[in-house]
mmCIF file with all atom_site columns, C-alpha atoms in Angstrom:
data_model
loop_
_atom_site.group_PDB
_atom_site.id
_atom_site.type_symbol
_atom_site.label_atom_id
_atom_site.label_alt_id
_atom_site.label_comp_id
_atom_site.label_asym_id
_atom_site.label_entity_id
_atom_site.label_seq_id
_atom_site.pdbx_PDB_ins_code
_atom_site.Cartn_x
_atom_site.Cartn_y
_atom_site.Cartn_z
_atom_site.occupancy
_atom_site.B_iso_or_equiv
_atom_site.pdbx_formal_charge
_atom_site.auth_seq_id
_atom_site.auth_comp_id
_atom_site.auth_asym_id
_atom_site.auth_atom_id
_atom_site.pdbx_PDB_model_num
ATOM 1   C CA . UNK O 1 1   ? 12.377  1.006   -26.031 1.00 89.00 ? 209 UNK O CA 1
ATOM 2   C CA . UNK O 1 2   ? 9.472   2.167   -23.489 1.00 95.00 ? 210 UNK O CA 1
ATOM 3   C CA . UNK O 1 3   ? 10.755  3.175   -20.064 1.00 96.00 ? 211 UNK O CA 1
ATOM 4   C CA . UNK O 1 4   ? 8.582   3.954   -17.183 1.00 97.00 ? 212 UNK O CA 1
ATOM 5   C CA . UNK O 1 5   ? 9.621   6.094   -14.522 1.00 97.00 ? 213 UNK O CA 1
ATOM 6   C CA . UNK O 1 6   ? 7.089   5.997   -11.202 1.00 98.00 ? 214 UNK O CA 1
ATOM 7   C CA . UNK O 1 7   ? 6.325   9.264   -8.772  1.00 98.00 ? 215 UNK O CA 1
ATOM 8   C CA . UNK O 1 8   ? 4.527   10.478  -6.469  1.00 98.00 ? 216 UNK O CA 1
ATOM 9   C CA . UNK O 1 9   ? 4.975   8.179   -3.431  1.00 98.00 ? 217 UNK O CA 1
ATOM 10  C CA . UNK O 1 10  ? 6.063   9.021   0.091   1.00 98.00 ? 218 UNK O CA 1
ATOM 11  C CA . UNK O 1 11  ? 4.934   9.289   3.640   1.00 98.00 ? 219 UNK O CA 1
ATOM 12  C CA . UNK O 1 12  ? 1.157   9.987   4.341   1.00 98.00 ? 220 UNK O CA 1
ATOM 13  C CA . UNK O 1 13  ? -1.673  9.789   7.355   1.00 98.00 ? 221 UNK O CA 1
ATOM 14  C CA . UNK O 1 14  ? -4.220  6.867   7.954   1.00 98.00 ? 222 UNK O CA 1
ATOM 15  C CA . UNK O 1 15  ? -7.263  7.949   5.734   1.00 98.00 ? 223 UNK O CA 1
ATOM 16  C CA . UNK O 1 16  ? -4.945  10.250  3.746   1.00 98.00 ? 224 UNK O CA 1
ATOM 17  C CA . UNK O 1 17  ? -4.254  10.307  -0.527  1.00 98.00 ? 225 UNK O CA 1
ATOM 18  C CA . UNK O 1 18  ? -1.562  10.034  -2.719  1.00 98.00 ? 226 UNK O CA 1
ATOM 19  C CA . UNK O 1 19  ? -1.337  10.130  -6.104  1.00 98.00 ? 227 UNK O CA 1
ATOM 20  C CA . UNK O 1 20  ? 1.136   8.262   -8.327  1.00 98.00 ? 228 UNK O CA 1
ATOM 21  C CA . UNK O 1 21  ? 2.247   8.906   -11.874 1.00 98.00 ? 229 UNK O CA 1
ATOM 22  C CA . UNK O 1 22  ? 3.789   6.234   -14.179 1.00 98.00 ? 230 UNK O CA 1
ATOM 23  C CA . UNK O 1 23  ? 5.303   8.860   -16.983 1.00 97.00 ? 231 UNK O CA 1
ATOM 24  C CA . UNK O 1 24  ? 6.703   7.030   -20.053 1.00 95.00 ? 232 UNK O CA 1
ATOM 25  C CA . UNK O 1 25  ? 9.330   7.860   -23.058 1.00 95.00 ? 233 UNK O CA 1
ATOM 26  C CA . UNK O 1 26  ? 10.869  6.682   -25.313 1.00 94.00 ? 234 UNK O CA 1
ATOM 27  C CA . UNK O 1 27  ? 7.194   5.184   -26.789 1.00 92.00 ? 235 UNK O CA 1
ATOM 28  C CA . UNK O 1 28  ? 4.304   6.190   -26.399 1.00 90.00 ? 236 UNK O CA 1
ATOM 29  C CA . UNK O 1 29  ? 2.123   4.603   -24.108 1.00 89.00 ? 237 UNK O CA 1
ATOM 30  C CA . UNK O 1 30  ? -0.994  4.794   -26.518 1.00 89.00 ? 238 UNK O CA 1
ATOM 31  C CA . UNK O 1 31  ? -1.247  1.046   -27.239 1.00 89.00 ? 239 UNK O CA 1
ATOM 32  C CA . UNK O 1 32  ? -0.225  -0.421  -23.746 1.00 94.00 ? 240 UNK O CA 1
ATOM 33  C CA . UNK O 1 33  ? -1.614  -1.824  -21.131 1.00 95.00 ? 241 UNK O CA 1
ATOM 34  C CA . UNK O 1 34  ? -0.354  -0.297  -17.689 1.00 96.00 ? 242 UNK O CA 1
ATOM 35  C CA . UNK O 1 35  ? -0.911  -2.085  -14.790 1.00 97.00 ? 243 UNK O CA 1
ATOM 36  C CA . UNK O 1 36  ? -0.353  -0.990  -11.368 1.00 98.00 ? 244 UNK O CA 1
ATOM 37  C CA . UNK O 1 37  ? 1.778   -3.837  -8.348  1.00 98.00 ? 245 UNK O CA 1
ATOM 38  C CA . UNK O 1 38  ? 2.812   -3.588  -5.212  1.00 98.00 ? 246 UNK O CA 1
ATOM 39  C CA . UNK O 1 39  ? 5.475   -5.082  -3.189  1.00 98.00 ? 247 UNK O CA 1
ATOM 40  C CA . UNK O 1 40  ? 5.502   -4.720  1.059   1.00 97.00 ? 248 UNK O CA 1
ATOM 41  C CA . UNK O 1 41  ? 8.608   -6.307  2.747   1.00 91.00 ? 249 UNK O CA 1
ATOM 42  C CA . UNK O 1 42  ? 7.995   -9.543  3.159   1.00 93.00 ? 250 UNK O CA 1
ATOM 43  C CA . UNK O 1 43  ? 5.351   -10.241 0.494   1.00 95.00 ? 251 UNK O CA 1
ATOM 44  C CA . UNK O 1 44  ? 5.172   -11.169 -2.991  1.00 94.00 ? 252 UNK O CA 1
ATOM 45  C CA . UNK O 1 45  ? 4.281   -8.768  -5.451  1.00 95.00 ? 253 UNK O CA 1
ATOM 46  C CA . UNK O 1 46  ? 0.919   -8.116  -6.070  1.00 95.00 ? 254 UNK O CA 1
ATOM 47  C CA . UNK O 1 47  ? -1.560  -6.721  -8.733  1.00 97.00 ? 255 UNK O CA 1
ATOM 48  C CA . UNK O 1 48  ? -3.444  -3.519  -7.482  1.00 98.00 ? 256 UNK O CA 1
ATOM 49  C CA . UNK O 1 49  ? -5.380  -2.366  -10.458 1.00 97.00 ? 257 UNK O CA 1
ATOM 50  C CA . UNK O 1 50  ? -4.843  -2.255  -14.088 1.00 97.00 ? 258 UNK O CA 1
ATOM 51  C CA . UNK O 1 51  ? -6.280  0.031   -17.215 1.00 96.00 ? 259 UNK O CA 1
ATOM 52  C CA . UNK O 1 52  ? -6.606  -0.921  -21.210 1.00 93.00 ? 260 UNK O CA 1
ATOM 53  C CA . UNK O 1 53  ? -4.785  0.934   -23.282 1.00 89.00 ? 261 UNK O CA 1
ATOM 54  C CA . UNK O 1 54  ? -7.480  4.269   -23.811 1.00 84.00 ? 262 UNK O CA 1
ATOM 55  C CA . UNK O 1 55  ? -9.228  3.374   -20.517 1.00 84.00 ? 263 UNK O CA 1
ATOM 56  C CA . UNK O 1 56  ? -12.381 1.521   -21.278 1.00 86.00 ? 264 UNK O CA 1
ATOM 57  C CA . UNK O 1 57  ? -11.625 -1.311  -18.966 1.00 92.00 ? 265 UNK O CA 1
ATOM 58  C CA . UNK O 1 58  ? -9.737  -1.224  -15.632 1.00 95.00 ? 266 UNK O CA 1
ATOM 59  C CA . UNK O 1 59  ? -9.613  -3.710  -13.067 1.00 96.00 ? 267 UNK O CA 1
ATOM 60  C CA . UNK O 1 60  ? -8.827  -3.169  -9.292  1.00 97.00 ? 268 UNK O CA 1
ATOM 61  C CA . UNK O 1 61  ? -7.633  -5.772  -6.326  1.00 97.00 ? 269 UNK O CA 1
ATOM 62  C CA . UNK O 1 62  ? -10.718 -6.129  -3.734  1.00 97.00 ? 270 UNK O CA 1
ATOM 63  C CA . UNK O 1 63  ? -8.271  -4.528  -1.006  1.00 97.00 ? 271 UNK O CA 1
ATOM 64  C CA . UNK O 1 64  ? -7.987  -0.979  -2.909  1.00 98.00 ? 272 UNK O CA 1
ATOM 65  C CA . UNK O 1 65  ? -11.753 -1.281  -4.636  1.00 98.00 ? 273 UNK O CA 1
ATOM 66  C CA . UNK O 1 66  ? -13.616 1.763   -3.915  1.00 98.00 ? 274 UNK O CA 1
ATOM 67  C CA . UNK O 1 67  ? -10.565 3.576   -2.671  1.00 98.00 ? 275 UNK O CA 1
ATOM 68  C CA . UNK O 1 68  ? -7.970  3.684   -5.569  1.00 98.00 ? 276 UNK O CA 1
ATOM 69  C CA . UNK O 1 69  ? -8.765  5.185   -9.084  1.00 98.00 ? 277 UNK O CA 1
ATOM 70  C CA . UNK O 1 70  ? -6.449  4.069   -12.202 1.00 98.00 ? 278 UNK O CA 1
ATOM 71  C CA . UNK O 1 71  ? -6.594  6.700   -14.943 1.00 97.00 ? 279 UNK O CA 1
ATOM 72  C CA . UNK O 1 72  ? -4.723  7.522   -18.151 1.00 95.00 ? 280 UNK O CA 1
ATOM 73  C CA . UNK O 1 73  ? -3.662  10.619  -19.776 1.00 94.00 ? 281 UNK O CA 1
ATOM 74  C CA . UNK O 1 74  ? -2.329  9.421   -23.418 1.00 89.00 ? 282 UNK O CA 1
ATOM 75  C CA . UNK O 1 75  ? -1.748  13.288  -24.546 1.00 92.00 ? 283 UNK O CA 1
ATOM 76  C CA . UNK O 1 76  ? 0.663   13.301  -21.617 1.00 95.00 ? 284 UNK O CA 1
ATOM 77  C CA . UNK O 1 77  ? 2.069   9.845   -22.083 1.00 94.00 ? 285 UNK O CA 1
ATOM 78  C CA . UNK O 1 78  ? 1.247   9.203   -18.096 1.00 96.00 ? 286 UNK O CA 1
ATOM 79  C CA . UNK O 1 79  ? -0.446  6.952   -16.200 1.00 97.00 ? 287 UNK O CA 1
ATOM 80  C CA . UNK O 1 80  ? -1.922  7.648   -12.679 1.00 98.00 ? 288 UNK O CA 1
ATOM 81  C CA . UNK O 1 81  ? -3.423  6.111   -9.247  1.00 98.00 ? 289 UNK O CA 1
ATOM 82  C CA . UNK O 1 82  ? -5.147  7.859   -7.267  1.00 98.00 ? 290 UNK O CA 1
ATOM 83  C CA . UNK O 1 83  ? -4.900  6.257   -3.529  1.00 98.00 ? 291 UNK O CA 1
ATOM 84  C CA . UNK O 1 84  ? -7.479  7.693   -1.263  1.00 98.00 ? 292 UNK O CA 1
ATOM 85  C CA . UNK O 1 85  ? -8.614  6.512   2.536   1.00 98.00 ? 293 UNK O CA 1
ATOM 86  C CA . UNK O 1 86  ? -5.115  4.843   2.749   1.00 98.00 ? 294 UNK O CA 1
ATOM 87  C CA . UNK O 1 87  ? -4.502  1.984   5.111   1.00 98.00 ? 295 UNK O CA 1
ATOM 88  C CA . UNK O 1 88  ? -1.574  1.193   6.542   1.00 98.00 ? 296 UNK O CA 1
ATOM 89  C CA . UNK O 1 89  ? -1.618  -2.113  4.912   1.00 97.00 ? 297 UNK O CA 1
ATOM 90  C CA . UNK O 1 90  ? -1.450  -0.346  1.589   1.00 98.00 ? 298 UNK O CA 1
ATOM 91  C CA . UNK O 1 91  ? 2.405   0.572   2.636   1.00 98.00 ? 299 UNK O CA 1
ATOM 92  C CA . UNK O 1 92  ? 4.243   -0.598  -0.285  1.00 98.00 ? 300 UNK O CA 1
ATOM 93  C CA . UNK O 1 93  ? 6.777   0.037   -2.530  1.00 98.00 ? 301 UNK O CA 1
ATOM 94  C CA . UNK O 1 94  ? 4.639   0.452   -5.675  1.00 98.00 ? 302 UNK O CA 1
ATOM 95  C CA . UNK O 1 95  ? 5.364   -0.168  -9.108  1.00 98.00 ? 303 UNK O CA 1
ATOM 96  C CA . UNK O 1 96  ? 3.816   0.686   -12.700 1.00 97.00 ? 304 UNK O CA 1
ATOM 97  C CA . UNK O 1 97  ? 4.320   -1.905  -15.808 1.00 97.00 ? 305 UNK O CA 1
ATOM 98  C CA . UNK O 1 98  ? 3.002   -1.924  -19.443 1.00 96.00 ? 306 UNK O CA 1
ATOM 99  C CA . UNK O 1 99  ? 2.339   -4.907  -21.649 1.00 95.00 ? 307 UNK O CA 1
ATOM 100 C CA . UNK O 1 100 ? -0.102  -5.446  -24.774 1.00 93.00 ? 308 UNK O CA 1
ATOM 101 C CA . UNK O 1 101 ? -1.332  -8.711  -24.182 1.00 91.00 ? 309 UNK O CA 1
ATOM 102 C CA . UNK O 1 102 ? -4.355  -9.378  -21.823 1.00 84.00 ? 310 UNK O CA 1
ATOM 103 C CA . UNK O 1 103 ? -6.681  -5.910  -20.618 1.00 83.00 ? 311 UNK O CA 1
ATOM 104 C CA . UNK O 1 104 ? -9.227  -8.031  -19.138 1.00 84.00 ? 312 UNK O CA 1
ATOM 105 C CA . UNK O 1 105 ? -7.049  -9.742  -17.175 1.00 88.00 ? 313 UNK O CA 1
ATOM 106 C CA . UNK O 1 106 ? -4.393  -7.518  -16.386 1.00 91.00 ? 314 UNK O CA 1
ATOM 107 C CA . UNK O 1 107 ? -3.634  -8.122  -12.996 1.00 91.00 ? 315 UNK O CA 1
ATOM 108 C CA . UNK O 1 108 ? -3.586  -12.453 -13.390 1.00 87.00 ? 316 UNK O CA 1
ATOM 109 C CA . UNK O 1 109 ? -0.201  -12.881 -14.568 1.00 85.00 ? 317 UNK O CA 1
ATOM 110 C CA . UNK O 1 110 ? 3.068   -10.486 -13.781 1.00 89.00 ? 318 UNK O CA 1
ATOM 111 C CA . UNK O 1 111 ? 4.981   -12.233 -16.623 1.00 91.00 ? 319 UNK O CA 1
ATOM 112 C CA . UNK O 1 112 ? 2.368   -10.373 -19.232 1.00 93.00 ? 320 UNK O CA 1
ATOM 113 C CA . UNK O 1 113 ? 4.421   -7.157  -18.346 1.00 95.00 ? 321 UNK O CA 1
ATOM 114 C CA . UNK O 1 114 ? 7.329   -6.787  -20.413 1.00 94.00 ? 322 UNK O CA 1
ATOM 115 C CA . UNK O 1 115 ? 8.241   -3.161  -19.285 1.00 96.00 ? 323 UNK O CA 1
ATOM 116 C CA . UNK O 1 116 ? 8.698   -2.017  -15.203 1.00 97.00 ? 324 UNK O CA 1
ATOM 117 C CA . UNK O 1 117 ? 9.412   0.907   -13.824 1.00 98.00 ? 325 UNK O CA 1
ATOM 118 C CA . UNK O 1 118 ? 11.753  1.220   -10.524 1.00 97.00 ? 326 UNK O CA 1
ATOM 119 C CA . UNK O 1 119 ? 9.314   1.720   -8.310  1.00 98.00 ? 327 UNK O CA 1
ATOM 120 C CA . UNK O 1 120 ? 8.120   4.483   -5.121  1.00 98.00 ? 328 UNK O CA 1
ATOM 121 C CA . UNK O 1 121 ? 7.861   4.210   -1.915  1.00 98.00 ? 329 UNK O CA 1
ATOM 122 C CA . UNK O 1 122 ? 4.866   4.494   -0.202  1.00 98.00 ? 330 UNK O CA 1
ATOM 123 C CA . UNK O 1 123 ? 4.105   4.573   3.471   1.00 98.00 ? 331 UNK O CA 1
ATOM 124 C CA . UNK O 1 124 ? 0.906   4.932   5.077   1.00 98.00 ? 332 UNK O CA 1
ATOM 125 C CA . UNK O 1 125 ? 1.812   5.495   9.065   1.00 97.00 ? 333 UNK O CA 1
ATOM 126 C CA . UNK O 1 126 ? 0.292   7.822   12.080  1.00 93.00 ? 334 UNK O CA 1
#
């Protein structure tokens, strides 16, 4: 079965980056579509951005538009967002998922996503 395993998260400035990775195994991660949540305390989970399986179409919330950049390395079996000019409304414990059902609208329904990872924290305080 595919298992998804998220990284990269932790503790950084106003205006700073992060990048996560969503690394996969025991499948490859080829034929999936990887999306991209986020849950901060309080809230509901919510869709942040979301990629097709080889990266022709991706979708992003308006809140990280223009800031965050979903890509995919297939050869590598990873999955990555870049988070640039963070807010600290963006603080979040974020998490990756993978389904094959609906690319174009990958971040409509959570219950498309058959496969979750566990999760990383990120914080974006002064």
């Amino acid at each position: 079965q595919l298992q998804l395993v998220e990284s990269g998260g932790g503790l950084a400035q106003p205006g700073g980056s992060l990048r996560l990775s969503c690394a996969a195994s025991g499948s490859t991660l080829d034929y999936y579509i990887i999306g991209w949540f986020r849950q901060a305390p309080g809230k509901g989970r919510e869709g942040v951005s979301c990629i097709s399986s080889f990266g022709s179409v991706t979708n992003y919330a308006d809140s990280v538009k223009g800031r965050f950049t979903i890509s995919r390395d297939n050869a590598k079996n990873t999955v990555y967002l870049q988070m640039n000019s963070l807010k600290p409304e963006d603080t979040a414990v974020y998490y990756c998922a993978a389904q094959t059902t609906d690319a174009r609208m990958c971040l409509s329904n959570l219950r498309h996503y058959n496969y979750w990872g566990q999760g990383t924290q990120v914080t974006v305080s002064s």
